[in-house]
Amino acid sequence: MKKLNFKKLIALGLTAAAAVASFTACGTNATSGGSDGNTGSKVYRTLDEIKASGKINIGVFSDKNPFGYVDENGEYQGYDIYFANRLGKDLGVEINYVSTEAANRVEYLETGKVDIILANFTVTEERAEKVDFALPYMNVALGVVSPDSNVITSLDNWKAEDRMIVISGTTAELYLTKNYPDIKLQKYDSYATAKSAIENGNGVAWANDNTEVIAFAKQNKGYTVGIDSLGSQDTIAPAVSKGNETLLNWINDEIKTLGKENFFHADYDATLTDTYGADYKETLVVEGGEVKKS
């Protein structure tokens, strides 16, 4: 009879135990919530898990003044940030802001990199198949800004050789691709690069949320918003990973509660008045998740 090699048996036993532990650990954060195209599940943290950790990860823009940007002191500011700060306070947790771009907002939720997206996220049917939207807190439509030397007031007579600047992954890109397929799009990954493009003449005009192009024209001389409402009126809302019902329900309840104190009107006063003045407040603000019928 051959002698047993106890050292080898012990080593094999430790390896097997480690494999089991690794498998178990990997499975603790995977929660069934719809297919991601690969594993059939999405990774997210429930409300209780977020509270237990003491920190929430919120995806925001870092270059889109006045909605989400980093100021000269390195602090996040803007309309979305004002709201996010209140969410963190009422949850009783610290906020970890994660800078995001338009094109990776869905990806950051699907991979669990963030718990919430608060980055001017327009609600669409296509996006709602991949993420869960909470109640809205803002109205929005599309707009087009162009240099004063060639103000674009209609897309019906667009020249074949001209290009429209858009940010990848935005509602503007989706809308123009579907409704104006003959317009050539000059695509950029961020607000900052799109802004540089229009300033450098790399496109005839720039299509984006009307709130953003109006803000750009007000902050930069020599530009006019020739089209301030393109397509349908939409809403902006927080988004969470598909299936994260506990966090979604809490956010919805929070938005309803904040509506009773006119929180989003106060948010507008604090962050948007300098850009838009008082005239746009009732048009843009959605209070308590209730969109007013026009």
CSV table of C-alpha atoms in Angstrom, one decimal:
chain,number,residue,atom,x,y,z
A,1,MET,CA,0.0,0.0,0.0
A,2,LYS,CA,1.3,3.4,-1.0
A,3,LYS,CA,1.9,5.9,1.8
A,4,LEU,CA,-0.4,8.9,1.9
A,5,ASN,CA,1.2,12.2,1.2
A,6,PHE,CA,-0.4,14.3,4.0
A,7,LYS,CA,1.2,17.5,2.9
A,8,LYS,CA,-0.3,17.1,-0.6
A,9,LEU,CA,-3.7,16.3,0.9
A,10,ILE,CA,-3.6,19.3,3.1
A,11,ALA,CA,-2.7,21.6,0.2
A,12,LEU,CA,-5.5,20.2,-1.9
A,13,GLY,CA,-8.0,20.7,0.9
A,14,LEU,CA,-6.9,24.4,1.4
A,15,THR,CA,-7.2,25.0,-2.3
A,16,ALA,CA,-10.7,23.6,-2.4
A,17,ALA,CA,-11.8,25.6,0.6
A,18,ALA,CA,-10.5,28.8,-1.0
A,19,ALA,CA,-12.3,28.1,-4.2
A,20,VAL,CA,-15.6,27.6,-2.3
A,21,ALA,CA,-15.0,30.8,-0.3
A,22,SER,CA,-14.3,32.7,-3.5
A,23,PHE,CA,-17.4,31.4,-5.2
A,24,THR,CA,-19.6,32.3,-2.2
A,25,ALA,CA,-18.1,35.8,-1.9
A,26,CYS,CA,-18.6,36.5,-5.6
A,27,GLY,CA,-22.2,35.5,-5.3
A,28,THR,CA,-23.1,37.7,-2.4
A,29,ASN,CA,-23.5,40.9,-4.5
A,30,ALA,CA,-25.1,39.4,-7.5
A,31,THR,CA,-28.8,40.0,-7.5
A,32,SER,CA,-31.2,38.9,-10.1
A,33,GLY,CA,-32.7,41.9,-11.8
A,34,GLY,CA,-32.7,41.3,-15.5
A,35,SER,CA,-30.2,40.3,-18.1
A,36,ASP,CA,-27.0,42.3,-18.8
A,37,GLY,CA,-26.3,40.3,-21.9
A,38,ASN,CA,-23.6,38.2,-20.2
A,39,THR,CA,-24.4,36.8,-16.8
A,40,GLY,CA,-28.2,37.3,-16.6
A,41,SER,CA,-27.9,39.4,-13.4
A,42,LYS,CA,-27.0,42.9,-12.3
A,43,VAL,CA,-24.8,43.8,-9.4
A,44,TYR,CA,-26.3,46.4,-7.0
A,45,ARG,CA,-26.5,47.3,-3.3
A,46,THR,CA,-29.9,47.4,-1.6
A,47,LEU,CA,-31.0,50.2,0.6
A,48,ASP,CA,-30.0,48.4,3.8
A,49,GLU,CA,-26.6,47.5,2.4
A,50,ILE,CA,-25.9,51.1,1.6
A,51,LYS,CA,-27.0,52.2,5.0
A,52,ALA,CA,-24.8,49.6,6.6
A,53,SER,CA,-21.8,50.6,4.6
A,54,GLY,CA,-22.2,54.3,5.6
A,55,LYS,CA,-21.6,55.5,2.1
A,56,ILE,CA,-23.5,55.9,-1.1
A,57,ASN,CA,-22.0,56.2,-4.6
A,58,ILE,CA,-23.7,58.7,-6.8
A,59,GLY,CA,-22.8,59.2,-10.5
A,60,VAL,CA,-22.8,62.9,-11.5
A,61,PHE,CA,-21.4,65.2,-14.2
A,62,SER,CA,-18.2,67.1,-13.3
A,63,ASP,CA,-18.2,69.5,-16.3
A,64,LYS,CA,-21.8,70.5,-16.8
A,65,ASN,CA,-22.4,73.8,-15.1
A,66,PRO,CA,-24.9,74.6,-13.6
A,67,PHE,CA,-26.2,71.0,-13.2
A,68,GLY,CA,-23.1,69.1,-12.1
A,69,TYR,CA,-19.6,70.5,-12.0
A,70,VAL,CA,-16.4,70.8,-9.9
A,71,ASP,CA,-15.7,74.4,-8.7
A,72,GLU,CA,-12.4,76.1,-8.2
A,73,ASN,CA,-12.1,74.5,-4.8
A,74,GLY,CA,-12.5,71.0,-6.1
A,75,GLU,CA,-16.1,70.7,-4.7
A,76,TYR,CA,-19.0,69.3,-6.6
A,77,GLN,CA,-21.7,71.9,-7.2
A,78,GLY,CA,-25.0,72.3,-9.2
A,79,TYR,CA,-28.7,71.5,-9.4
A,80,ASP,CA,-28.1,67.7,-9.3
A,81,ILE,CA,-25.5,68.0,-6.5
A,82,TYR,CA,-27.9,70.0,-4.3
A,83,PHE,CA,-30.4,67.2,-4.6
A,84,ALA,CA,-27.8,64.5,-4.1
A,85,ASN,CA,-26.5,66.2,-0.9
A,86,ARG,CA,-30.0,66.1,0.5
A,87,LEU,CA,-30.4,62.4,-0.3
A,88,GLY,CA,-27.1,61.6,1.5
A,89,LYS,CA,-28.2,63.7,4.5
A,90,ASP,CA,-31.6,62.0,4.8
A,91,LEU,CA,-30.1,58.6,4.3
A,92,GLY,CA,-27.5,59.4,7.0
A,93,VAL,CA,-24.6,58.3,4.8
A,94,GLU,CA,-21.5,59.9,3.3
A,95,ILE,CA,-21.6,60.6,-0.4
A,96,ASN,CA,-18.9,59.4,-2.8
A,97,TYR,CA,-19.3,61.3,-6.0
A,98,VAL,CA,-18.3,59.4,-9.1
A,99,SER,CA,-17.7,61.6,-12.2
A,100,THR,CA,-19.6,60.2,-15.2
A,101,GLU,CA,-20.1,61.0,-18.8
A,102,ALA,CA,-23.3,60.7,-20.8
A,103,ALA,CA,-22.3,57.5,-22.6
A,104,ASN,CA,-21.5,55.5,-19.5
A,105,ARG,CA,-24.4,56.3,-17.2
A,106,VAL,CA,-26.2,53.0,-17.9
A,107,GLU,CA,-23.0,51.0,-17.7
A,108,TYR,CA,-22.1,52.4,-14.3
A,109,LEU,CA,-25.4,51.2,-13.0
A,110,GLU,CA,-25.3,47.8,-14.7
A,111,THR,CA,-21.8,47.1,-13.2
A,112,GLY,CA,-22.6,48.5,-9.7
A,113,LYS,CA,-20.0,51.2,-10.0
A,114,VAL,CA,-22.7,53.6,-8.7
A,115,ASP,CA,-25.8,53.2,-6.7
A,116,ILE,CA,-27.7,56.2,-8.2
A,117,ILE,CA,-27.2,58.2,-11.4
A,118,LEU,CA,-28.0,62.0,-11.0
A,119,ALA,CA,-26.6,63.3,-14.2
A,120,ASN,CA,-29.3,65.1,-16.2
A,121,PHE,CA,-30.6,61.6,-17.1
A,122,THR,CA,-33.6,62.0,-19.5
A,123,VAL,CA,-36.2,59.3,-19.1
A,124,THR,CA,-36.7,57.3,-22.3
A,125,GLU,CA,-38.3,53.9,-23.1
A,126,GLU,CA,-35.1,52.5,-24.3
A,127,ARG,CA,-33.2,53.4,-21.2
A,128,ALA,CA,-36.0,52.2,-19.0
A,129,GLU,CA,-35.4,48.7,-20.3
A,130,LYS,CA,-31.9,48.8,-18.8
A,131,VAL,CA,-32.3,50.9,-15.6
A,132,ASP,CA,-35.1,51.8,-13.2
A,133,PHE,CA,-36.1,55.5,-13.2
A,134,ALA,CA,-37.5,57.1,-10.1
A,135,LEU,CA,-40.0,60.0,-10.1
A,136,PRO,CA,-38.9,63.0,-12.2
A,137,TYR,CA,-37.5,66.3,-10.7
A,138,MET,CA,-37.1,68.3,-13.9
A,139,ASN,CA,-38.7,69.0,-17.3
A,140,VAL,CA,-36.5,69.0,-20.5
A,141,ALA,CA,-36.7,69.2,-24.2
A,142,LEU,CA,-34.0,69.3,-26.9
A,143,GLY,CA,-32.5,72.5,-28.1
A,144,VAL,CA,-29.9,73.7,-30.7
A,145,VAL,CA,-27.3,76.4,-30.2
A,146,SER,CA,-25.2,77.9,-33.0
A,147,PRO,CA,-22.9,80.9,-33.6
A,148,ASP,CA,-24.6,84.3,-34.1
A,149,SER,CA,-23.0,84.4,-37.6
A,150,ASN,CA,-25.1,81.4,-38.7
A,151,VAL,CA,-28.1,80.9,-36.4
A,152,ILE,CA,-29.9,77.6,-37.0
A,153,THR,CA,-33.6,78.0,-36.5
A,154,SER,CA,-34.8,74.9,-38.4
A,155,LEU,CA,-33.4,71.5,-39.3
A,156,ASP,CA,-35.5,71.1,-42.4
A,157,ASN,CA,-33.0,72.8,-44.7
A,158,TRP,CA,-29.9,71.3,-43.3
A,159,LYS,CA,-26.9,71.2,-45.7
A,160,ALA,CA,-25.6,67.8,-46.6
A,161,GLU,CA,-22.0,68.8,-45.8
A,162,ASP,CA,-22.7,70.3,-42.4
A,163,ARG,CA,-22.2,68.5,-39.2
A,164,MET,CA,-24.2,68.6,-35.9
A,165,ILE,CA,-22.3,68.3,-32.7
A,166,VAL,CA,-23.8,65.9,-30.2
A,167,ILE,CA,-22.6,64.1,-27.0
A,168,SER,CA,-22.6,60.3,-27.4
A,169,GLY,CA,-25.3,58.5,-25.4
A,170,THR,CA,-27.5,61.6,-25.1
A,171,THR,CA,-31.2,62.0,-26.0
A,172,ALA,CA,-30.1,64.4,-28.8
A,173,GLU,CA,-28.0,61.7,-30.5
A,174,LEU,CA,-30.9,59.2,-30.3
A,175,TYR,CA,-33.5,61.7,-31.5
A,176,LEU,CA,-31.4,63.0,-34.5
A,177,THR,CA,-30.4,59.5,-35.5
A,178,LYS,CA,-34.0,58.4,-35.6
A,179,ASN,CA,-35.7,61.5,-37.0
A,180,TYR,CA,-33.0,63.2,-39.1
A,181,PRO,CA,-30.8,60.3,-40.3
A,182,ASP,CA,-29.4,62.5,-43.1
A,183,ILE,CA,-27.8,64.9,-40.7
A,184,LYS,CA,-24.1,64.0,-40.1
A,185,LEU,CA,-23.3,63.9,-36.4
A,186,GLN,CA,-20.0,65.0,-34.9
A,187,LYS,CA,-19.9,62.9,-31.7
A,188,TYR,CA,-18.0,63.7,-28.5
A,189,ASP,CA,-17.8,61.9,-25.2
A,190,SER,CA,-18.3,64.8,-22.8
A,191,TYR,CA,-19.8,68.2,-22.3
A,192,ALA,CA,-16.4,69.8,-22.2
A,193,THR,CA,-15.3,68.4,-25.5
A,194,ALA,CA,-18.6,69.3,-27.2
A,195,LYS,CA,-18.2,72.8,-25.9
A,196,SER,CA,-14.7,73.1,-27.3
A,197,ALA,CA,-15.9,71.7,-30.6
A,198,ILE,CA,-18.6,74.4,-31.1
A,199,GLU,CA,-16.2,77.1,-30.0
A,200,ASN,CA,-13.6,75.9,-32.5
A,201,GLY,CA,-16.0,75.7,-35.4
A,202,ASN,CA,-15.9,71.9,-35.6
A,203,GLY,CA,-19.6,71.8,-36.3
A,204,VAL,CA,-22.3,74.1,-37.5
A,205,ALA,CA,-24.5,73.7,-34.4
A,206,TRP,CA,-24.8,71.8,-31.2
A,207,ALA,CA,-27.9,69.8,-30.2
A,208,ASN,CA,-28.4,68.9,-26.5
A,209,ASP,CA,-30.9,69.3,-23.7
A,210,ASN,CA,-32.4,72.7,-24.1
A,211,THR,CA,-31.4,73.5,-20.5
A,212,GLU,CA,-27.8,72.9,-21.3
A,213,VAL,CA,-27.7,74.8,-24.6
A,214,ILE,CA,-29.6,77.8,-23.1
A,215,ALA,CA,-27.0,77.9,-20.3
A,216,PHE,CA,-24.2,77.7,-22.8
A,217,ALA,CA,-25.5,80.6,-24.8
A,218,LYS,CA,-26.1,82.7,-21.7
A,219,GLN,CA,-22.6,82.0,-20.4
A,220,ASN,CA,-20.8,82.5,-23.8
A,221,LYS,CA,-21.2,85.5,-25.9
A,222,GLY,CA,-21.7,85.1,-29.7
A,223,TYR,CA,-24.1,82.1,-29.6
A,224,THR,CA,-27.9,81.9,-29.9
A,225,VAL,CA,-30.3,79.1,-29.2
A,226,GLY,CA,-32.2,79.2,-32.5
A,227,ILE,CA,-34.3,76.1,-31.6
A,228,ASP,CA,-35.3,76.0,-27.9
A,229,SER,CA,-37.7,73.1,-28.1
A,230,LEU,CA,-37.0,70.2,-30.5
A,231,GLY,CA,-39.0,67.0,-30.2
A,232,SER,CA,-41.3,66.1,-27.3
A,233,GLN,CA,-41.2,67.4,-23.7
A,234,ASP,CA,-39.4,64.9,-21.5
A,235,THR,CA,-38.4,64.6,-17.9
A,236,ILE,CA,-35.2,64.1,-16.0
A,237,ALA,CA,-35.1,61.6,-13.1
A,238,PRO,CA,-32.8,59.7,-10.8
A,239,ALA,CA,-31.9,56.2,-12.0
A,240,VAL,CA,-30.9,53.0,-10.2
A,241,SER,CA,-29.9,49.5,-11.3
A,242,LYS,CA,-32.7,47.4,-12.8
A,243,GLY,CA,-34.5,45.6,-10.0
A,244,ASN,CA,-33.1,47.6,-7.1
A,245,GLU,CA,-36.6,48.1,-5.6
A,246,THR,CA,-35.7,49.0,-2.1
A,247,LEU,CA,-33.5,52.0,-3.2
A,248,LEU,CA,-36.0,53.0,-5.9
A,249,ASN,CA,-38.9,53.1,-3.5
A,250,TRP,CA,-37.0,55.1,-0.9
A,251,ILE,CA,-36.0,57.7,-3.6
A,252,ASN,CA,-39.6,58.0,-4.7
A,253,ASP,CA,-40.9,58.5,-1.2
A,254,GLU,CA,-38.1,61.0,-0.6
A,255,ILE,CA,-39.0,63.0,-3.7
A,256,LYS,CA,-42.7,63.1,-2.6
A,257,THR,CA,-41.6,64.3,0.9
A,258,LEU,CA,-39.3,67.0,-0.5
A,259,GLY,CA,-42.2,68.2,-2.7
A,260,LYS,CA,-44.1,69.2,0.4
A,261,GLU,CA,-41.4,71.7,1.3
A,262,ASN,CA,-40.9,73.0,-2.3
A,263,PHE,CA,-37.4,71.6,-2.2
A,264,PHE,CA,-36.7,71.7,-6.0
A,265,HIS,CA,-37.9,75.3,-6.2
A,266,ALA,CA,-35.3,76.1,-3.5
A,267,ASP,CA,-32.7,74.0,-5.5
A,268,TYR,CA,-33.5,76.1,-8.6
A,269,ASP,CA,-33.1,79.4,-6.6
A,270,ALA,CA,-29.8,78.3,-5.2
A,271,THR,CA,-28.2,76.8,-8.4
A,272,LEU,CA,-30.0,77.9,-11.6
A,273,THR,CA,-31.3,81.4,-11.1
A,274,ASP,CA,-28.0,83.0,-12.0
A,275,THR,CA,-28.1,81.1,-15.3
A,276,TYR,CA,-31.8,81.2,-16.3
A,277,GLY,CA,-33.4,83.9,-14.1
A,278,ALA,CA,-36.8,83.4,-12.6
A,279,ASP,CA,-38.6,83.0,-15.9
A,280,TYR,CA,-37.8,79.4,-16.5
A,281,LYS,CA,-38.4,78.2,-12.9
A,282,GLU,CA,-42.0,76.9,-13.3
A,283,THR,CA,-41.2,75.5,-16.8
A,284,LEU,CA,-38.2,73.5,-15.7
A,285,VAL,CA,-39.0,72.4,-12.1
A,286,VAL,CA,-40.9,69.3,-11.3
A,287,GLU,CA,-42.0,69.3,-7.6
A,288,GLY,CA,-42.8,66.2,-5.7
A,289,GLY,CA,-42.6,64.0,-8.9
A,290,GLU,CA,-45.8,65.5,-10.3
A,291,VAL,CA,-45.5,66.7,-13.9
A,292,LYS,CA,-48.0,69.4,-14.6
A,293,LYS,CA,-50.3,69.0,-17.6
A,294,SER,CA,-49.8,71.7,-20.2
